[in-house]
Structures are given as structure tokens and as C-alpha cells.
GROMACS .gro file of C-alpha atoms in nm:
model
  356
    1UNK     CA    1  -2.207   2.286   0.167
    2UNK     CA    2  -2.563   2.244   0.289
    3UNK     CA    3  -2.757   2.539   0.428
    4UNK     CA    4  -2.834   2.511   0.800
    5UNK     CA    5  -3.205   2.521   0.875
    6UNK     CA    6  -3.407   2.468   1.191
    7UNK     CA    7  -3.486   2.121   1.324
    8UNK     CA    8  -3.464   1.887   1.027
    9UNK     CA    9  -3.482   1.521   1.124
   10UNK     CA   10  -3.156   1.367   0.997
   11UNK     CA   11  -3.145   1.053   0.791
   12UNK     CA   12  -2.984   0.729   0.907
   13UNK     CA   13  -2.739   0.541   0.689
   14UNK     CA   14  -2.821   0.233   0.895
   15UNK     CA   15  -3.179   0.247   0.765
   16UNK     CA   16  -3.068   0.234   0.402
   17UNK     CA   17  -3.049  -0.086   0.198
   18UNK     CA   18  -2.928   0.024  -0.146
   19UNK     CA   19  -2.982  -0.194  -0.452
   20UNK     CA   20  -2.788  -0.116  -0.770
   21UNK     CA   21  -2.912  -0.272  -1.100
   22UNK     CA   22  -2.645  -0.411  -1.332
   23UNK     CA   23  -2.718  -0.156  -1.608
   24UNK     CA   24  -2.662   0.124  -1.358
   25UNK     CA   25  -2.324  -0.026  -1.262
   26UNK     CA   26  -2.208   0.013  -1.623
   27UNK     CA   27  -2.363   0.359  -1.675
   28UNK     CA   28  -2.198   0.492  -1.360
   29UNK     CA   29  -1.846   0.389  -1.461
   30UNK     CA   30  -1.736   0.753  -1.493
   31UNK     CA   31  -1.516   0.971  -1.268
   32UNK     CA   32  -1.691   1.049  -0.936
   33UNK     CA   33  -1.826   1.399  -0.861
   34UNK     CA   34  -1.507   1.523  -0.691
   35UNK     CA   35  -1.314   1.451  -1.011
   36UNK     CA   36  -1.581   1.543  -1.267
   37UNK     CA   37  -1.418   1.873  -1.360
   38UNK     CA   38  -1.048   1.792  -1.312
   39UNK     CA   39  -0.813   1.816  -1.607
   40UNK     CA   40  -0.438   1.791  -1.661
   41UNK     CA   41  -0.409   2.170  -1.647
   42UNK     CA   42  -0.580   2.181  -1.306
   43UNK     CA   43  -0.322   1.945  -1.157
   44UNK     CA   44  -0.061   2.146  -0.966
   45UNK     CA   45   0.269   1.957  -0.960
   46UNK     CA   46   0.495   2.000  -0.660
   47UNK     CA   47   0.803   2.186  -0.796
   48UNK     CA   48   1.020   1.972  -0.570
   49UNK     CA   49   0.888   1.651  -0.726
   50UNK     CA   50   0.977   1.637  -1.100
   51UNK     CA   51   0.801   1.299  -1.134
   52UNK     CA   52   0.467   1.479  -1.099
   53UNK     CA   53   0.527   1.705  -1.400
   54UNK     CA   54   0.662   1.407  -1.592
   55UNK     CA   55   0.342   1.215  -1.518
   56UNK     CA   56   0.130   1.491  -1.673
   57UNK     CA   57   0.346   1.485  -1.987
   58UNK     CA   58   0.339   1.105  -2.020
   59UNK     CA   59  -0.035   1.076  -1.958
   60UNK     CA   60  -0.120   1.362  -2.197
   61UNK     CA   61   0.075   1.182  -2.469
   62UNK     CA   62  -0.092   0.851  -2.377
   63UNK     CA   63  -0.438   1.009  -2.410
   64UNK     CA   64  -0.352   1.164  -2.747
   65UNK     CA   65  -0.233   0.826  -2.870
   66UNK     CA   66  -0.573   0.675  -2.801
   67UNK     CA   67  -0.737   0.870  -3.081
   68UNK     CA   68  -0.848   0.685  -3.393
   69UNK     CA   69  -1.022   0.351  -3.416
   70UNK     CA   70  -1.216   0.201  -3.130
   71UNK     CA   71  -1.112  -0.125  -2.973
   72UNK     CA   72  -1.141  -0.425  -3.197
   73UNK     CA   73  -1.362  -0.628  -2.968
   74UNK     CA   74  -1.686  -0.800  -3.050
   75UNK     CA   75  -2.020  -0.632  -3.062
   76UNK     CA   76  -1.914  -0.307  -3.237
   77UNK     CA   77  -1.795  -0.233  -3.589
   78UNK     CA   78  -1.440  -0.103  -3.615
   79UNK     CA   79  -1.411   0.241  -3.766
   80UNK     CA   80  -1.176   0.147  -4.047
   81UNK     CA   81  -1.296  -0.208  -4.114
   82UNK     CA   82  -1.047  -0.467  -4.232
   83UNK     CA   83  -0.893  -0.741  -4.030
   84UNK     CA   84  -0.890  -0.737  -3.653
   85UNK     CA   85  -0.562  -0.577  -3.540
   86UNK     CA   86  -0.299  -0.803  -3.396
   87UNK     CA   87  -0.274  -0.812  -3.019
   88UNK     CA   88  -0.025  -0.553  -2.893
   89UNK     CA   89   0.316  -0.690  -2.802
   90UNK     CA   90   0.414  -0.429  -2.539
   91UNK     CA   91   0.236  -0.285  -2.236
   92UNK     CA   92  -0.111  -0.163  -2.327
   93UNK     CA   93  -0.150   0.050  -2.017
   94UNK     CA   94  -0.001   0.287  -1.763
   95UNK     CA   95   0.017   0.218  -1.392
   96UNK     CA   96   0.039   0.517  -1.157
   97UNK     CA   97   0.227   0.416  -0.845
   98UNK     CA   98   0.280   0.646  -0.549
   99UNK     CA   99   0.185   0.728  -0.193
  100UNK     CA  100  -0.155   0.853  -0.085
  101UNK     CA  101  -0.238   1.216  -0.157
  102UNK     CA  102  -0.004   1.276  -0.453
  103UNK     CA  103  -0.294   1.323  -0.696
  104UNK     CA  104  -0.308   0.985  -0.868
  105UNK     CA  105  -0.687   0.981  -0.895
  106UNK     CA  106  -0.683   1.339  -1.024
  107UNK     CA  107  -0.444   1.230  -1.299
  108UNK     CA  108  -0.640   0.913  -1.377
  109UNK     CA  109  -0.965   1.111  -1.411
  110UNK     CA  110  -0.784   1.372  -1.625
  111UNK     CA  111  -0.670   1.091  -1.855
  112UNK     CA  112  -1.032   0.972  -1.885
  113UNK     CA  113  -1.148   1.324  -1.974
  114UNK     CA  114  -0.861   1.382  -2.219
  115UNK     CA  115  -0.904   1.058  -2.411
  116UNK     CA  116  -1.071   1.144  -2.744
  117UNK     CA  117  -1.370   0.911  -2.725
  118UNK     CA  118  -1.738   0.940  -2.624
  119UNK     CA  119  -1.811   0.870  -2.259
  120UNK     CA  120  -1.980   0.541  -2.348
  121UNK     CA  121  -1.649   0.418  -2.497
  122UNK     CA  122  -1.455   0.488  -2.175
  123UNK     CA  123  -1.493   0.334  -1.830
  124UNK     CA  124  -1.372   0.456  -1.491
  125UNK     CA  125  -1.419   0.267  -1.166
  126UNK     CA  126  -1.248   0.144  -0.855
  127UNK     CA  127  -1.106  -0.205  -0.837
  128UNK     CA  128  -1.390  -0.322  -0.612
  129UNK     CA  129  -1.647  -0.179  -0.855
  130UNK     CA  130  -1.483  -0.368  -1.142
  131UNK     CA  131  -1.491  -0.700  -0.958
  132UNK     CA  132  -1.853  -0.636  -0.858
  133UNK     CA  133  -1.940  -0.571  -1.224
  134UNK     CA  134  -1.811  -0.918  -1.305
  135UNK     CA  135  -2.023  -1.058  -1.024
  136UNK     CA  136  -2.335  -0.880  -1.155
  137UNK     CA  137  -2.292  -0.945  -1.529
  138UNK     CA  138  -2.085  -1.262  -1.534
  139UNK     CA  139  -1.734  -1.290  -1.673
  140UNK     CA  140  -1.820  -1.335  -2.043
  141UNK     CA  141  -2.076  -1.054  -2.048
  142UNK     CA  142  -1.830  -0.821  -1.874
  143UNK     CA  143  -1.571  -0.900  -2.140
  144UNK     CA  144  -1.825  -0.829  -2.416
  145UNK     CA  145  -1.941  -0.507  -2.250
  146UNK     CA  146  -1.593  -0.362  -2.196
  147UNK     CA  147  -1.425  -0.495  -2.513
  148UNK     CA  148  -1.573  -0.215  -2.723
  149UNK     CA  149  -1.423   0.051  -2.496
  150UNK     CA  150  -1.117   0.248  -2.588
  151UNK     CA  151  -1.000   0.295  -2.229
  152UNK     CA  152  -1.056   0.129  -1.891
  153UNK     CA  153  -0.940   0.326  -1.585
  154UNK     CA  154  -0.910   0.132  -1.258
  155UNK     CA  155  -0.862   0.333  -0.940
  156UNK     CA  156  -0.723   0.185  -0.617
  157UNK     CA  157  -0.589  -0.130  -0.782
  158UNK     CA  158  -0.494  -0.353  -0.489
  159UNK     CA  159  -0.533  -0.731  -0.475
  160UNK     CA  160  -0.660  -0.856  -0.142
  161UNK     CA  161  -0.719  -1.223  -0.216
  162UNK     CA  162  -0.613  -1.496  -0.461
  163UNK     CA  163  -0.955  -1.512  -0.625
  164UNK     CA  164  -0.932  -1.147  -0.733
  165UNK     CA  165  -0.585  -1.210  -0.868
  166UNK     CA  166  -0.697  -1.486  -1.106
  167UNK     CA  167  -1.021  -1.306  -1.201
  168UNK     CA  168  -0.862  -0.972  -1.287
  169UNK     CA  169  -0.564  -1.130  -1.461
  170UNK     CA  170  -0.802  -1.319  -1.694
  171UNK     CA  171  -1.030  -1.018  -1.750
  172UNK     CA  172  -0.754  -0.772  -1.835
  173UNK     CA  173  -0.583  -1.022  -2.065
  174UNK     CA  174  -0.907  -1.059  -2.263
  175UNK     CA  175  -0.958  -0.682  -2.280
  176UNK     CA  176  -0.602  -0.616  -2.395
  177UNK     CA  177  -0.647  -0.877  -2.669
  178UNK     CA  178  -0.956  -0.680  -2.778
  179UNK     CA  179  -0.749  -0.361  -2.801
  180UNK     CA  180  -0.867  -0.187  -2.485
  181UNK     CA  181  -0.610   0.049  -2.328
  182UNK     CA  182  -0.566   0.028  -1.951
  183UNK     CA  183  -0.477   0.278  -1.681
  184UNK     CA  184  -0.465   0.214  -1.309
  185UNK     CA  185  -0.364   0.374  -0.982
  186UNK     CA  186  -0.227   0.200  -0.676
  187UNK     CA  187   0.003   0.242  -0.379
  188UNK     CA  188   0.176  -0.083  -0.476
  189UNK     CA  189   0.388  -0.163  -0.780
  190UNK     CA  190   0.219  -0.419  -1.009
  191UNK     CA  191   0.483  -0.682  -0.942
  192UNK     CA  192   0.423  -0.649  -0.566
  193UNK     CA  193   0.042  -0.676  -0.566
  194UNK     CA  194  -0.087  -0.903  -0.291
  195UNK     CA  195   0.242  -0.895  -0.105
  196UNK     CA  196   0.191  -0.912   0.270
  197UNK     CA  197  -0.178  -0.999   0.227
  198UNK     CA  198  -0.188  -1.355   0.095
  199UNK     CA  199   0.056  -1.612  -0.043
  200UNK     CA  200   0.142  -1.399  -0.345
  201UNK     CA  201   0.426  -1.632  -0.444
  202UNK     CA  202   0.170  -1.903  -0.521
  203UNK     CA  203   0.007  -1.673  -0.777
  204UNK     CA  204   0.325  -1.531  -0.925
  205UNK     CA  205   0.227  -1.618  -1.283
  206UNK     CA  206  -0.099  -1.422  -1.259
  207UNK     CA  207   0.070  -1.128  -1.091
  208UNK     CA  208   0.347  -1.120  -1.353
  209UNK     CA  209   0.079  -1.139  -1.621
  210UNK     CA  210  -0.093  -0.836  -1.473
  211UNK     CA  211   0.236  -0.649  -1.451
  212UNK     CA  212   0.310  -0.715  -1.819
  213UNK     CA  213   0.004  -0.513  -1.922
  214UNK     CA  214   0.133  -0.191  -1.764
  215UNK     CA  215   0.414   0.058  -1.788
  216UNK     CA  216   0.475   0.169  -1.426
  217UNK     CA  217   0.483   0.544  -1.375
  218UNK     CA  218   0.613   0.645  -1.033
  219UNK     CA  219   0.471   0.964  -0.877
  220UNK     CA  220   0.660   1.092  -0.573
  221UNK     CA  221   0.548   1.355  -0.326
  222UNK     CA  222   0.375   1.443  -0.003
  223UNK     CA  223   0.004   1.422   0.068
  224UNK     CA  224  -0.132   1.739  -0.099
  225UNK     CA  225  -0.430   1.742   0.139
  226UNK     CA  226  -0.199   1.838   0.423
  227UNK     CA  227   0.057   2.063   0.254
  228UNK     CA  228   0.077   2.370   0.472
  229UNK     CA  229  -0.262   2.299   0.634
  230UNK     CA  230  -0.337   2.281   1.008
  231UNK     CA  231  -0.378   1.954   1.192
  232UNK     CA  232  -0.711   1.774   1.179
  233UNK     CA  233  -0.976   1.937   1.399
  234UNK     CA  234  -1.041   1.770   1.733
  235UNK     CA  235  -1.361   1.566   1.755
  236UNK     CA  236  -1.673   1.735   1.888
  237UNK     CA  237  -1.896   1.603   2.165
  238UNK     CA  238  -2.215   1.403   2.103
  239UNK     CA  239  -2.441   1.702   2.166
  240UNK     CA  240  -2.261   1.921   1.911
  241UNK     CA  241  -2.273   1.649   1.646
  242UNK     CA  242  -2.640   1.579   1.707
  243UNK     CA  243  -2.737   1.948   1.696
  244UNK     CA  244  -2.545   1.994   1.371
  245UNK     CA  245  -2.723   1.693   1.217
  246UNK     CA  246  -3.064   1.834   1.308
  247UNK     CA  247  -2.967   2.177   1.175
  248UNK     CA  248  -2.836   2.059   0.837
  249UNK     CA  249  -3.066   1.965   0.552
  250UNK     CA  250  -2.981   1.623   0.406
  251UNK     CA  251  -2.746   1.517   0.687
  252UNK     CA  252  -2.731   1.168   0.832
  253UNK     CA  253  -2.680   1.080   1.198
  254UNK     CA  254  -2.565   0.738   1.321
  255UNK     CA  255  -2.368   0.585   1.609
  256UNK     CA  256  -2.031   0.483   1.469
  257UNK     CA  257  -2.045   0.122   1.599
  258UNK     CA  258  -2.394   0.073   1.448
  259UNK     CA  259  -2.276   0.203   1.111
  260UNK     CA  260  -1.984  -0.040   1.111
  261UNK     CA  261  -2.225  -0.328   1.178
  262UNK     CA  262  -2.455  -0.208   0.900
  263UNK     CA  263  -2.191  -0.176   0.628
  264UNK     CA  264  -2.079  -0.531   0.707
  265UNK     CA  265  -2.409  -0.647   0.557
  266UNK     CA  266  -2.371  -0.440   0.237
  267UNK     CA  267  -2.134  -0.515  -0.051
  268UNK     CA  268  -1.866  -0.243  -0.070
  269UNK     CA  269  -1.962  -0.169  -0.432
  270UNK     CA  270  -2.291  -0.028  -0.299
  271UNK     CA  271  -2.135   0.217  -0.054
  272UNK     CA  272  -2.165   0.496  -0.311
  273UNK     CA  273  -2.539   0.433  -0.341
  274UNK     CA  274  -2.559   0.417   0.039
  275UNK     CA  275  -2.441   0.778   0.064
  276UNK     CA  276  -2.639   0.912  -0.233
  277UNK     CA  277  -2.793   1.258  -0.170
  278UNK     CA  278  -2.638   1.279   0.178
  279UNK     CA  279  -2.500   1.630   0.241
  280UNK     CA  280  -2.307   1.549   0.560
  281UNK     CA  281  -2.233   1.236   0.763
  282UNK     CA  282  -2.260   1.286   1.139
  283UNK     CA  283  -2.121   1.012   1.363
  284UNK     CA  284  -2.122   0.971   1.738
  285UNK     CA  285  -1.890   0.756   1.943
  286UNK     CA  286  -1.602   0.702   1.701
  287UNK     CA  287  -1.377   0.435   1.848
  288UNK     CA  288  -1.079   0.226   1.733
  289UNK     CA  289  -1.148  -0.045   1.475
  290UNK     CA  290  -0.976  -0.363   1.587
  291UNK     CA  291  -1.100  -0.605   1.320
  292UNK     CA  292  -0.923  -0.602   0.985
  293UNK     CA  293  -1.230  -0.690   0.776
  294UNK     CA  294  -1.423  -0.404   0.937
  295UNK     CA  295  -1.129  -0.170   0.889
  296UNK     CA  296  -1.108  -0.250   0.517
  297UNK     CA  297  -1.480  -0.183   0.473
  298UNK     CA  298  -1.432   0.151   0.648
  299UNK     CA  299  -1.154   0.234   0.401
  300UNK     CA  300  -1.393   0.183   0.108
  301UNK     CA  301  -1.664   0.392   0.278
  302UNK     CA  302  -1.414   0.672   0.338
  303UNK     CA  303  -1.316   0.660  -0.031
  304UNK     CA  304  -1.678   0.691  -0.147
  305UNK     CA  305  -1.745   0.981   0.092
  306UNK     CA  306  -1.431   1.157  -0.027
  307UNK     CA  307  -1.520   1.102  -0.394
  308UNK     CA  308  -1.858   1.263  -0.330
  309UNK     CA  309  -1.719   1.546  -0.115
  310UNK     CA  310  -1.941   1.458   0.182
  311UNK     CA  311  -1.815   1.625   0.504
  312UNK     CA  312  -1.787   1.403   0.812
  313UNK     CA  313  -1.860   1.542   1.160
  314UNK     CA  314  -1.777   1.310   1.448
  315UNK     CA  315  -1.749   1.271   1.823
  316UNK     CA  316  -1.524   1.026   2.003
  317UNK     CA  317  -1.166   0.959   1.903
  318UNK     CA  318  -0.990   1.157   1.626
  319UNK     CA  319  -0.958   0.978   1.293
  320UNK     CA  320  -0.582   0.931   1.324
  321UNK     CA  321  -0.651   0.690   1.611
  322UNK     CA  322  -0.889   0.462   1.418
  323UNK     CA  323  -0.634   0.193   1.336
  324UNK     CA  324  -0.388   0.012   1.559
  325UNK     CA  325  -0.011   0.031   1.518
  326UNK     CA  326  -0.021  -0.331   1.403
  327UNK     CA  327  -0.260  -0.240   1.119
  328UNK     CA  328  -0.059   0.067   1.024
  329UNK     CA  329   0.252  -0.149   0.991
  330UNK     CA  330   0.086  -0.442   0.812
  331UNK     CA  331   0.015  -0.532   0.451
  332UNK     CA  332  -0.278  -0.289   0.422
  333UNK     CA  333  -0.100   0.007   0.580
  334UNK     CA  334  -0.122   0.224   0.268
  335UNK     CA  335  -0.499   0.178   0.256
  336UNK     CA  336  -0.531   0.279   0.619
  337UNK     CA  337  -0.314   0.587   0.579
  338UNK     CA  338  -0.521   0.689   0.277
  339UNK     CA  339  -0.840   0.654   0.480
  340UNK     CA  340  -0.698   0.863   0.765
  341UNK     CA  341  -0.588   1.130   0.517
  342UNK     CA  342  -0.927   1.147   0.346
  343UNK     CA  343  -1.134   1.138   0.664
  344UNK     CA  344  -0.918   1.414   0.808
  345UNK     CA  345  -0.986   1.629   0.502
  346UNK     CA  346  -1.360   1.561   0.531
  347UNK     CA  347  -1.352   1.646   0.903
  348UNK     CA  348  -1.207   1.986   0.814
  349UNK     CA  349  -1.485   2.033   0.559
  350UNK     CA  350  -1.743   1.966   0.833
  351UNK     CA  351  -1.622   2.240   1.068
  352UNK     CA  352  -1.871   2.506   0.939
  353UNK     CA  353  -2.162   2.278   1.034
  354UNK     CA  354  -2.101   2.337   1.405
  355UNK     CA  355  -2.251   2.656   1.538
  356UNK     CA  356  -2.015   2.828   1.778
   0.00000   0.00000   0.00000
């Protein structure tokens, strides 16, 4: 938490135009700061949900099984020489499926840490970061770059359009052929990806191909961020938020509508860079988001703030009123509930910033 000091002019996220070089995209494919120190033994399974303990056991065994030779892709000598190994016949990955807040990202990051390979032979990123990597490097160069990895972890694996379906299906098929192990998290089973969002039936072959790469691992449970905790704090008024921003070193201060307009002009893969070195995000005038494209961008921004443990102090409506009932019952409902959950947690974290 930042140390309050007197009259520091806050930054504005709306004034930032982050640019992320392609080499940095690859170098930063590691677990985010919130999950830098997590391990399997720091995951606390709910005793009422045996699938959570089972997931730790399965993933620990999966990590141990990734010891030995590196992937047999191009560009790197295999440890034991000889012929390139035959392509695996069964699933080459695990797919963590469950509701928001059951600790899937914690487990995925723990798998990354537990896999016996140097950091440069493992990659961890969100689905949107992976697709942006392809956009920055090109498909063939992405295949060459990742083929020498032992493990690729993909967080928040959710297909939102047909183009992503074909792209990711082709990419993962090439990586599996090169011997790369896969792990992913999602709120949607692999065979149901895209359902309710686009004409998934028209891309059934690609979706089934994606599903074939993974062994689904269901994780049941309630949102751990709200187990036994009080309700989200009520929003503050504009004056309180503004005073807190000026009293907190490294804080940002923006009107909520202006921030939504600004992030519409920035690719979601750069939202992490947008919030770099920000100690707290202060927002005035939070209001409902009635446009689905805007709402989905807000989901990604909430994820990046949560990954980086950046508290969010806001005036206006509480975060559980951001999305309409229609959105919360539509094809992206799990994304919206995740965003509400994470923003609520960050709002609790921001409470000490307000001087009583």
C-alpha cells in the first residue's frame, strides 16, 4: 500500500499511451505480480470441495512429468539428441474449468513455478496476450518462439470470435506437434468455447480440435474472495476520491467515462503497461456500462489491475451495478461476474486510502 503524503498531483491514465515492443511481450510471459510467489502448498482447498484438493494432486503430478528433455521444436537442440519424438497421441495439456474465484489462476501459476525448467523455457500469459503476441511477431515466428518451450500456460481462455478460434486452434496444434505441454484456465469447458457468443456450430471442427489437446479438470467451489468477508464497501463521493488521489503517492485520478473512452483506443494487451507503476486507481462518476464492447474492455482492465494488486477507489455506483441484467445473463456472464468479484476485492483494498 502506498504511503499517504501531502498534496501529490495524481497521474492520469487517460494521458498514457503505452507502447510494448515485441521482445518485451515475450520476456513478460511470466505469472503477474499477484501470483509471483504462489505455490501449490500456498493454495488452501475448501474442505467441502474435494475437487480442489484433487486439482493440486493432478497438477503436481503433471508438473513432475514435465521434467527431462525440452520440447522437440526447431531452433533448440534436444537434450538427448536422436530422432524427433513422435507427436503425442493423447491430450498434451490440462484445462482448469470452474467458476470465478476458485483459485484457477493460483493453480496455473503454481504449475508454472513447479515445472522443472528455466523461466525462459516456460510461458505464462492471458489468452488476449497470446493472440496479441501472434499479431506482433506473426504466426510462424510465434510458433518458432514458443516451440522450444516446455510449457505454455494460458489464463482466461475464452473465445470471443471466429477468427480467434481458427488462429488458436492452428497455433496450439503446431505447438503440441513440437512437444510443448499446455495448461489453461477458463470458466467454460473446452467443448463449449464460443457458445452464446458467435455461431460456434460453424467452427465445430476447430473447437473440437482445441478440446482434444486438453484433459478437463473441473474445480468446484465458491468465490474465495468473498468467503466470510463483508459486502463490498459503498462508493465514496467525488471529494473523498479526489482528496485520496492527491494524498497518495503514485495514484491516478480519472473520470470513469473518460477512462472508458481512452481504453477503447488502446489494445487490451497493453492494459498492463497502462497501469505500470500506478499505486492506486481513483475514479469519479462510476456509472453503468451499457455497451458490450466497452464492458469487455473493462473486464480486461479489471483483470490487469487485480493481477498487479492495484486498489481501486471510486465514486458513483457500486461495482455490482456496472453491468445490466441482460449482460449478466448473456454469453459473457462469467466474465462480468469475475470483473465484479475482482473490482470488489480491489475496492476493499482501497479503503485505507480514505482519511476518516
